[in-house]
Short mmCIF file of C-alpha atoms and ligand atoms in Angstrom, two decimals:
data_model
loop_
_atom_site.label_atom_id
_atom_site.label_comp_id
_atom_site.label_asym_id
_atom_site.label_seq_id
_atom_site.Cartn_x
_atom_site.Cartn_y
_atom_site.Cartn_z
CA UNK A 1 0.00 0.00 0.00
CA UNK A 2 0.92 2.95 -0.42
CA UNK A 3 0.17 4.79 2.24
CA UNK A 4 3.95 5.25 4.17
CA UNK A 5 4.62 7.71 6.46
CA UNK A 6 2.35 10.42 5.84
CA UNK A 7 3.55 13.73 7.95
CA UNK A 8 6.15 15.60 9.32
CA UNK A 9 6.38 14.46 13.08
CA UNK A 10 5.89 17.83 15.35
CA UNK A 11 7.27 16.54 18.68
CA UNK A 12 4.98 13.94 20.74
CA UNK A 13 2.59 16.43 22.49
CA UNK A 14 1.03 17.65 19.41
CA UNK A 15 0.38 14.40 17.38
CA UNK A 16 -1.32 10.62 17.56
CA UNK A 17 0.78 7.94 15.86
CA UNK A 18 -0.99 4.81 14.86
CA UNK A 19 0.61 1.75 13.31
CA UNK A 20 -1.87 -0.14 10.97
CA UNK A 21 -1.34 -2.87 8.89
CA UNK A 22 -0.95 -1.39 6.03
CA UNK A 23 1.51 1.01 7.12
CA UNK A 24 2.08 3.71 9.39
CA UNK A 25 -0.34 7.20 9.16
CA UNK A 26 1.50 10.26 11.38
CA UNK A 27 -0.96 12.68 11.68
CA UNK A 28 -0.34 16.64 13.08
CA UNK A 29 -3.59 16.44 14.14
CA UNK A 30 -4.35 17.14 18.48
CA UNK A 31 -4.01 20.08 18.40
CA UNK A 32 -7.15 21.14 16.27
CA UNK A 33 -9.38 18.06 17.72
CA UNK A 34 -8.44 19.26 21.49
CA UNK A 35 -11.93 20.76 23.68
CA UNK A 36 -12.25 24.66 23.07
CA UNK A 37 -11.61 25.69 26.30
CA UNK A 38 -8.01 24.27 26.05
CA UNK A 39 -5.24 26.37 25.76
CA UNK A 40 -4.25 24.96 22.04
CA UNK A 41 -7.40 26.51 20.98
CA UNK A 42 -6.35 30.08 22.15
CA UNK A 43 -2.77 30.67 20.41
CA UNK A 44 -1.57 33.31 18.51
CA UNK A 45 1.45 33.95 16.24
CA UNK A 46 3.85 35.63 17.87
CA UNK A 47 4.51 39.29 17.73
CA UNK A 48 6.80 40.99 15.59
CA UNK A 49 8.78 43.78 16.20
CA UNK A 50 10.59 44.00 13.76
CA UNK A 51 9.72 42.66 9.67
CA UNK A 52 12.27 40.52 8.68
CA UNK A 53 13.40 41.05 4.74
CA UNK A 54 16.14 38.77 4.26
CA UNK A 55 18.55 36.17 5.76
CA UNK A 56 22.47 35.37 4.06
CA UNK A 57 23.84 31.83 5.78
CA UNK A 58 27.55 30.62 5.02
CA UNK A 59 27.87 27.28 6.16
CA UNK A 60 31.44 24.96 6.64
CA UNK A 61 30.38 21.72 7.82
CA UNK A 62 32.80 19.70 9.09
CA UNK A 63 32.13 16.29 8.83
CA UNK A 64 34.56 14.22 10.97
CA UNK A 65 33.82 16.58 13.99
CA UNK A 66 29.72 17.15 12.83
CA UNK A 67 29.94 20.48 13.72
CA UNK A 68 29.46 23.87 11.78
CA UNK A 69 30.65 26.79 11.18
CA UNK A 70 28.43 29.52 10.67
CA UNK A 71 28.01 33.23 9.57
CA UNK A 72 23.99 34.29 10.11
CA UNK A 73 22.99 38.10 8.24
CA UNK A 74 19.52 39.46 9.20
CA UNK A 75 18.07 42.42 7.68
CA UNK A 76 15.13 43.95 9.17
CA UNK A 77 13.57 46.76 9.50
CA UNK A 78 11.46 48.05 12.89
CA UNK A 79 7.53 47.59 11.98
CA UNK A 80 6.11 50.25 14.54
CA UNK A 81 8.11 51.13 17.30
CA UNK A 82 11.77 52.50 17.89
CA UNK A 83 13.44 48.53 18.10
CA UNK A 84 16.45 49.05 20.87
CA UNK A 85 17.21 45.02 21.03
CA UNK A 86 16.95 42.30 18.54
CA UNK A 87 15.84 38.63 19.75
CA UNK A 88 16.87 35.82 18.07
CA UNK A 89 16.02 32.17 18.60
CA UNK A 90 19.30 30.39 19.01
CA UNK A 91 19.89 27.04 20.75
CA UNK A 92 23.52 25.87 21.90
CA UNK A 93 25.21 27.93 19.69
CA UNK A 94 28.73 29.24 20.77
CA UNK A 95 28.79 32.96 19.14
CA UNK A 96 32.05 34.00 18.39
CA UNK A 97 30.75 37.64 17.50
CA UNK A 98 27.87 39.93 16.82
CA UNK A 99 27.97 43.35 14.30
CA UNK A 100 26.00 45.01 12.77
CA UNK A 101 24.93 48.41 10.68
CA UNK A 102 24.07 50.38 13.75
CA UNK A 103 26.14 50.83 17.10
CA UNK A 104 25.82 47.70 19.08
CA UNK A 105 25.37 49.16 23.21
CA UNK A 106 26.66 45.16 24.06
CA UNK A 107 24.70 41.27 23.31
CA UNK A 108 23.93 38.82 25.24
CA UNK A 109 23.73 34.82 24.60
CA UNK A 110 21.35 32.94 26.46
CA UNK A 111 19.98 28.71 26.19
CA UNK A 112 17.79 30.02 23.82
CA UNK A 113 18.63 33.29 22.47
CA UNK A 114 21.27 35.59 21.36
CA UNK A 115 19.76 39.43 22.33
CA UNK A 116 21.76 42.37 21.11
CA UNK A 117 20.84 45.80 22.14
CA UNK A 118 21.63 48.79 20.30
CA UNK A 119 23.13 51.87 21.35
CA UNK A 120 20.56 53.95 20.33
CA UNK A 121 16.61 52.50 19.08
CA UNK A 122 16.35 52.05 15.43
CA UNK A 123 13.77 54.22 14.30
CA UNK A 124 10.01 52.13 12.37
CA UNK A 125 11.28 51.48 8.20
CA UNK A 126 15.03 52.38 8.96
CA UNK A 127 16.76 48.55 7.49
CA UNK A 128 19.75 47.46 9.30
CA UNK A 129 21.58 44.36 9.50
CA UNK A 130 22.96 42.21 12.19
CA UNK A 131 26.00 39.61 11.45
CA UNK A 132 26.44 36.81 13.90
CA UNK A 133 29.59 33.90 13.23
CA UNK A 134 28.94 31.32 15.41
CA UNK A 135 30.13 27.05 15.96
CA UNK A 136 27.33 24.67 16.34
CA UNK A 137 27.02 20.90 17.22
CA UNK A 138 23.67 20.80 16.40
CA UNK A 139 21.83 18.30 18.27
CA UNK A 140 18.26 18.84 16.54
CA UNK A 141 18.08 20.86 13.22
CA UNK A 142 21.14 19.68 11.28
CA UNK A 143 21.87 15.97 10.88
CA UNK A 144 25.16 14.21 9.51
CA UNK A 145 25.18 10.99 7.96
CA UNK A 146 28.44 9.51 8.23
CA UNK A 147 30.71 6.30 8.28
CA UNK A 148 31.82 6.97 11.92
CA UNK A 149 27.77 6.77 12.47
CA UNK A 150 27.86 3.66 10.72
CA UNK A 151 26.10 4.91 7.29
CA UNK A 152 28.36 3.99 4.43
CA UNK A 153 31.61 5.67 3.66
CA UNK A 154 30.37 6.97 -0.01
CA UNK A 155 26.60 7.84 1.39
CA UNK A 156 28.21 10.71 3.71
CA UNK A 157 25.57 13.47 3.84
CA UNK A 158 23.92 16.18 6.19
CA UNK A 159 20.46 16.95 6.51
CA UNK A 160 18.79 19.86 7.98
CA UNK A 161 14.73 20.05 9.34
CA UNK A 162 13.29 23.22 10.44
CA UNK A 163 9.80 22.20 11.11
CA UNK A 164 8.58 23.07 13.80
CA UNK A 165 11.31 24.85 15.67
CA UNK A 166 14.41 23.43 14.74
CA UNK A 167 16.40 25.57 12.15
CA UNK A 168 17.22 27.68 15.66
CA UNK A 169 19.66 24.69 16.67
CA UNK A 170 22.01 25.83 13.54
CA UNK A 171 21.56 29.17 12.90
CA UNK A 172 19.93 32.57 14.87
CA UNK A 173 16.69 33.20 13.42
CA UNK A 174 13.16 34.16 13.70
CA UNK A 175 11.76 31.01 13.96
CA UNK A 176 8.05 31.22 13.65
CA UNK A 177 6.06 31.11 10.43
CA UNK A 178 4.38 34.50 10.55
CA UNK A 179 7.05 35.88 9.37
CA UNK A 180 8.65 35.85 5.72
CA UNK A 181 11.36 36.41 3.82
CA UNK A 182 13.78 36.07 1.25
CA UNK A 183 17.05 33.92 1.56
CA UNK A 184 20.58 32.59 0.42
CA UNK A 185 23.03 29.95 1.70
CA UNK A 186 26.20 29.51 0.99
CA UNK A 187 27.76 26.30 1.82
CA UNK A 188 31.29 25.57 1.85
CA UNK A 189 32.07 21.29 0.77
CA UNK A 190 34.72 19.57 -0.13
CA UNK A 191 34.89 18.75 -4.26
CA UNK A 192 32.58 16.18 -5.24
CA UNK A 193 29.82 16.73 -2.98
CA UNK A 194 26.40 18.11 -3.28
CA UNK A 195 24.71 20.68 -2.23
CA UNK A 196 21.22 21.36 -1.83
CA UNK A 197 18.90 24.38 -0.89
CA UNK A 198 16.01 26.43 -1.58
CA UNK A 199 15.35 28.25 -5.19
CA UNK A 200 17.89 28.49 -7.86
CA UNK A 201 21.76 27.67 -7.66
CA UNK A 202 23.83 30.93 -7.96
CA UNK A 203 27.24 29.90 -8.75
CA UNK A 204 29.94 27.13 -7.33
CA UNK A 205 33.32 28.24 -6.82
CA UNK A 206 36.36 26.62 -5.71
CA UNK A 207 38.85 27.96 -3.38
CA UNK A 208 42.25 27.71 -4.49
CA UNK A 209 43.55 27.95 -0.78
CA UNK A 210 41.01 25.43 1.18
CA UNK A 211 40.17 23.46 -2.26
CA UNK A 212 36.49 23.75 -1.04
CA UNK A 213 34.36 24.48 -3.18
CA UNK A 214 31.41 27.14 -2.29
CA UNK A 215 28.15 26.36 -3.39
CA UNK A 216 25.50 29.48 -3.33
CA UNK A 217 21.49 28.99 -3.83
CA UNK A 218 19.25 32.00 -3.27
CA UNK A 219 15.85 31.90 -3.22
CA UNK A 220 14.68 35.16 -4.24
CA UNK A 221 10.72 34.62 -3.33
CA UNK A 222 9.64 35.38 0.42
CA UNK A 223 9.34 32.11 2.52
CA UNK A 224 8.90 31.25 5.78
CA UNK A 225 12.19 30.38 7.96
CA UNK A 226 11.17 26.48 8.70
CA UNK A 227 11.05 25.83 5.26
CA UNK A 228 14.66 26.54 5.04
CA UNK A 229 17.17 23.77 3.92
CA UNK A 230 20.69 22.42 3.56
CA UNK A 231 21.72 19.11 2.23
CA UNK A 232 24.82 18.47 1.64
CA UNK A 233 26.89 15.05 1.01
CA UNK A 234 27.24 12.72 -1.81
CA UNK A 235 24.40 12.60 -3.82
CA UNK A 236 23.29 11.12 -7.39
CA UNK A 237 20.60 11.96 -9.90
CA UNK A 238 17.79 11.41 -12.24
CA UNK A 239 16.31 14.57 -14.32
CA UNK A 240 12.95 15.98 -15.82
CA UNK A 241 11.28 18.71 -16.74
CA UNK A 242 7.97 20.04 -16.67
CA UNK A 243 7.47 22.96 -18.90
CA UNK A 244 10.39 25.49 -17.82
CA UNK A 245 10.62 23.96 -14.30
CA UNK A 246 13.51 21.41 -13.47
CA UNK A 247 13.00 18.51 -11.86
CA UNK A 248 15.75 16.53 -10.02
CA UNK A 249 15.62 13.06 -7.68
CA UNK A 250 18.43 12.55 -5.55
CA UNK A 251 20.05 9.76 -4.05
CA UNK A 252 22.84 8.72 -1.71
CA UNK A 253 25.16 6.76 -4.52
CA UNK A 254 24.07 3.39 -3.35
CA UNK A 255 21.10 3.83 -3.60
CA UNK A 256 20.38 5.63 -6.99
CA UNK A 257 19.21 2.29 -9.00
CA UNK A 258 16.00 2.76 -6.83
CA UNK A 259 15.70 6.34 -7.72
CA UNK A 260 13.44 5.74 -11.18
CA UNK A 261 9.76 4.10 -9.19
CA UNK A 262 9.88 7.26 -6.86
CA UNK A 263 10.46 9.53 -9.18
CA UNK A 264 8.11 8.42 -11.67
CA UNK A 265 4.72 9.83 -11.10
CA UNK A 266 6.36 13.47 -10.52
CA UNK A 267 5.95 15.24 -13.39
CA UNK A 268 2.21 14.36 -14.11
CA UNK A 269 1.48 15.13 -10.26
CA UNK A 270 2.82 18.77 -11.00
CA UNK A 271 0.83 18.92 -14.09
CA UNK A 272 -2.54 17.69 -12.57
CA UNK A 273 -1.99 20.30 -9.22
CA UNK A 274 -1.24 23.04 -11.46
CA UNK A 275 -4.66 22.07 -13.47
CA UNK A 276 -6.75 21.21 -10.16
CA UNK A 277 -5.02 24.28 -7.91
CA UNK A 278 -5.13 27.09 -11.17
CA UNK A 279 -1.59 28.27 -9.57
CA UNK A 280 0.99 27.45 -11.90
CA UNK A 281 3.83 26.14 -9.79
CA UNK A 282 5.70 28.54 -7.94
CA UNK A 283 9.33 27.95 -7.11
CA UNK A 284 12.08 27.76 -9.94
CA UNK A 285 12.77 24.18 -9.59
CA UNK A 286 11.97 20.92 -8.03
CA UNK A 287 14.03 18.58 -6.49
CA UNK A 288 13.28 15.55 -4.19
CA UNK A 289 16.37 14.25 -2.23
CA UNK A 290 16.07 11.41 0.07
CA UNK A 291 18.43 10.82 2.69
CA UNK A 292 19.63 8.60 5.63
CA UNK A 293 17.40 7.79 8.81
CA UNK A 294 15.38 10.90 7.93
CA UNK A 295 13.75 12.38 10.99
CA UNK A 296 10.27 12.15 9.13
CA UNK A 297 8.72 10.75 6.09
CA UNK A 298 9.05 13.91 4.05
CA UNK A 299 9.45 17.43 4.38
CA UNK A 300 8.50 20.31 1.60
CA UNK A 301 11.26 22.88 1.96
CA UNK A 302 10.46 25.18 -0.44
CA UNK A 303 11.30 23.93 -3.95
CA UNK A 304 13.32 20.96 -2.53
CA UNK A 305 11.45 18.22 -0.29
CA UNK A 306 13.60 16.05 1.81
CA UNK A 307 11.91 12.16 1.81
CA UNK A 308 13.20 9.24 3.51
CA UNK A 309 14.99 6.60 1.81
CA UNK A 310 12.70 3.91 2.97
CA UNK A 311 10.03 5.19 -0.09
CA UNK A 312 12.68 3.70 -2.18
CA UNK A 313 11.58 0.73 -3.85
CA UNK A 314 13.07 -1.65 -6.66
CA UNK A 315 11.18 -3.08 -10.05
CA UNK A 316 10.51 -6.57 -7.94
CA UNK A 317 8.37 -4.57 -4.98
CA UNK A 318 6.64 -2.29 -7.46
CA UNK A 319 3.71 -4.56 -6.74
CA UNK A 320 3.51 -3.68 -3.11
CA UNK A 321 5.22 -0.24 -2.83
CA UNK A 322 5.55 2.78 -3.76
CA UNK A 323 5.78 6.87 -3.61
CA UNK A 324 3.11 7.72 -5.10
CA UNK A 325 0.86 9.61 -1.88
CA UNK A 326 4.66 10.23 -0.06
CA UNK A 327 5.29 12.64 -3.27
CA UNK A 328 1.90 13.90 -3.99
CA UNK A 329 1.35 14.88 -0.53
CA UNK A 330 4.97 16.73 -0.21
CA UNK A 331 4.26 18.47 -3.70
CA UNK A 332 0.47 19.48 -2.69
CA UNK A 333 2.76 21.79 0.47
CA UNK A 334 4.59 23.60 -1.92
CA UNK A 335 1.28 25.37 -2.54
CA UNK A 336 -0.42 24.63 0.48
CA UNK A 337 2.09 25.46 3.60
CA UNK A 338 4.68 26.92 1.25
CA UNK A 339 3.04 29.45 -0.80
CA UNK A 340 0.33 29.87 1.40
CA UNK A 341 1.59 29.26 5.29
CA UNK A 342 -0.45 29.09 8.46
CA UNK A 343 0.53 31.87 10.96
CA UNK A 344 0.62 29.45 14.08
CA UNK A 345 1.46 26.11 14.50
CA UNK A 346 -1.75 25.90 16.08
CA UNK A 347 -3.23 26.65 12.25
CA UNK A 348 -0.98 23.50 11.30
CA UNK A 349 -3.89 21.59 10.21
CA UNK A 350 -4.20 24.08 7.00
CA UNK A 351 -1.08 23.01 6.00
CA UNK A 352 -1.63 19.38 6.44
CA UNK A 353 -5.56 18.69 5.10
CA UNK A 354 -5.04 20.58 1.81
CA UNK A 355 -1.68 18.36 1.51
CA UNK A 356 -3.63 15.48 2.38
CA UNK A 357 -6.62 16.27 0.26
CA UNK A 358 -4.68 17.05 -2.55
CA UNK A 359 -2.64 14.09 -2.39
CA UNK A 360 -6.05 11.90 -2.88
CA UNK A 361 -7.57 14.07 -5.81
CA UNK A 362 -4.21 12.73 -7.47
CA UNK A 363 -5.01 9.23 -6.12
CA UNK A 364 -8.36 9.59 -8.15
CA UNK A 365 -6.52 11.45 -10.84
CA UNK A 366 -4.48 8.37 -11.29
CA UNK A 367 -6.59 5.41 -10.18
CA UNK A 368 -9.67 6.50 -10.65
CA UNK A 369 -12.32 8.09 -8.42
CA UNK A 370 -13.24 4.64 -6.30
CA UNK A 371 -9.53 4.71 -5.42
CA UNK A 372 -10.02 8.00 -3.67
CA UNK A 373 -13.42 7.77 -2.53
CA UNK A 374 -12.14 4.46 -0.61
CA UNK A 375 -9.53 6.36 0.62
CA UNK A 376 -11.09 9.60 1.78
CA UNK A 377 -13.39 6.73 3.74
CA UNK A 378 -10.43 5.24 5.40
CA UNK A 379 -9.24 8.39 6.51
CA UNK A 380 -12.94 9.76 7.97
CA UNK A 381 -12.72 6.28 9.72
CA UNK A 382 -9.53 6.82 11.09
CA UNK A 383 -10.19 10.83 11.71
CA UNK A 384 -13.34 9.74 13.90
CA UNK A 385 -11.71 6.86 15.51
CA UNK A 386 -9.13 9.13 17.01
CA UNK A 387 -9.27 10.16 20.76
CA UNK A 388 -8.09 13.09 22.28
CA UNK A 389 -5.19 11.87 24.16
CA UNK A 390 -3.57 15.01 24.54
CA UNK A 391 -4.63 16.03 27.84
ZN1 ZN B 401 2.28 17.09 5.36
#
């Protein structure tokens, strides 16, 4: 069957697991079945003080060690009131320094945040910019793959996963999803690797000094900051198009020969959402790269969706596996979460039933409407079967 691991998992508060027999469902789904007179019914996105316009990461991971080195740039501007400190979420990281555009009065690093305060208050509209460089050992939010972690020695790759609050773990942000803007990432490898982020790829550049080579993606459209992503490692790939938009499938080496079934039912999916949805598609590419032990089943960074390597199936399991609703669902975000994005995690459940809703018109699309009908029933059944374990 092919229904594999459905959602993003949100941390074990928020969401019900259940394990079924034809697979396993992970549903974001507590929060908006909880009483209304519990507190998940009254949040609200945070407030802003300041509107975020863009964010410039450089990135050296260093595999042996898994740590990073990082250089964060925010620019913002104040939204209604004189701004005398900026707060940024920021877990564990060791700052080595904070500047910035105006006169920093002195900044502080906390568990959880790195707070600079500014000699004098920067007046509503006026942009500055804050720098921090910073080391990170990241235990949430960035993820090697390596052969000292027992993955093989050719398969070495990171992953990073932002949703819901873990991009803070490698690099100062603001890390809610009212909040968007546009971003680049440079990421510093050693020749031979890949690397993979959000939007289009800007240049690659060696360094004649360090040999590494510098790999820049920038994507110029406003999105929110959990939808950022790095992936970085050794990687192989199959290719497509659909109309102007690339479309890539990515592999650890070893695995690549498993790449085609996955990939296969991408290009009509993005034809038949852009038909259904009457959006035409709205990032500059598409790629798909599935890793190691991924945290979740997939995840739909903006233009490029992580998925776990266990979707991965050969021509002699074709019978009993395959992408199909992984991919649909993870392309049906890039619209609904990614285009369009709840302001509170509390909202999450925006994100998640168009995916999910989306994902079976293509089920009907492609097997025809009793297919979905029987699987919109399946889902009622389990939606109504659910209890409200959360408090
Ligand atoms: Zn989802």
């Amino acid at each position: 069957m092919n229904n594999l691991f459905r959602c993003i998992l949100v941390g074990a508060f928020f969401f019900v697991t259940c394990a079924e027999t034809e697979g396993i469902e992970c549903l974001k789904s507590a929060a908006f079945l909880a009483p209304l007179d519990s507190s998940a019914h009254r949040k609200y996105a945070l407030d802003r003080e300041v509107d975020v316009l863009h964010l410039a990461l450089e990135v050296t991971p260093d595999f042996k060690q898994r740590t990073v080195e990082g250089k964060a740039t925010l620019r913002f501007k104040p939204i209604a009131r004189p701004v005398e400190e900026l707060k940024l979420d920021a877990v564990d990281l060791e700052v080595h320094s904070v500047t910035a555009t105006e006169k920093i009065q002195t900044y502080q690093v906390t568990d959880e945040k790195v707070i600079v305060t500014f000699a004098e208050p920067i007046p509503p509209d006026k942009e500055a910019a804050v720098t921090v460089t910073y080391h990170a050992e990241p235990r949430q939010g960035l993820y090697f793959r390596t052969p000292e972690m027992g993955y093989k020695e050719g398969d070495t790759h990171l992953f990073t996963q932002g949703e819901e609050i873990e991009a803070r773990h490698w690099y100062p942000c603001f890390d809610s999803p009212n909040e968007k803007f546009t971003s680049e990432i440079t990421c510093r490898v050693s020749e031979g690797m890949t690397v993979l982020s959000n939007g289009r790829l800007v240049s690659e550049e060696k360094d004649p000094v360090t040999g590494l080579v510098a790999v820049h993606w920038s994507q110029d459209k406003p999105h929110a900051n959990y939808l950022i992503t790095l992936v970085a490692g050794y990687f192989k790939k199959i290719e497509d198009k659909h109309n102007n938009i690339p479309l890539a499938f990515y592999t650890p080496p070893s695995e690549i020969h498993e790449a085609a079934g996955s990939f296969r039912d991408t290009k009509d999916i993005m034809a038949f959402f852009e038909q259904e949805i009457g959006v035409p598609y709205p990032w500059p590419k598409y790629d798909q790269v599935c890793v190691n032990d991924f945290v979740a089943g997939g995840m739909e960074n903006t233009s490029c969706t992580t998925l776990t390597d266990s979707t991965l199936f050969t021509d002699a399991t074709e019978n009993i596996r395959d992408s199909e609703a992984l991919v649909s669902h993870e392309m049906a975000h890039q619209w609904f979460g990614d285009l369009v994005t709840c302001k509170d995690w509390s909202d999450i459940w925006l994100n998640e039933g168009f995916a999910t809703y989306y994902e079976s018109l293509y089920d009907g699309h492609k097997n025809g409407r009793d297919s979905m009908l029987y699987e919109l029933y399946q889902r009622a059944r389990h939606i109504t079967g659910l209890t409200n374990d959360t408090n």
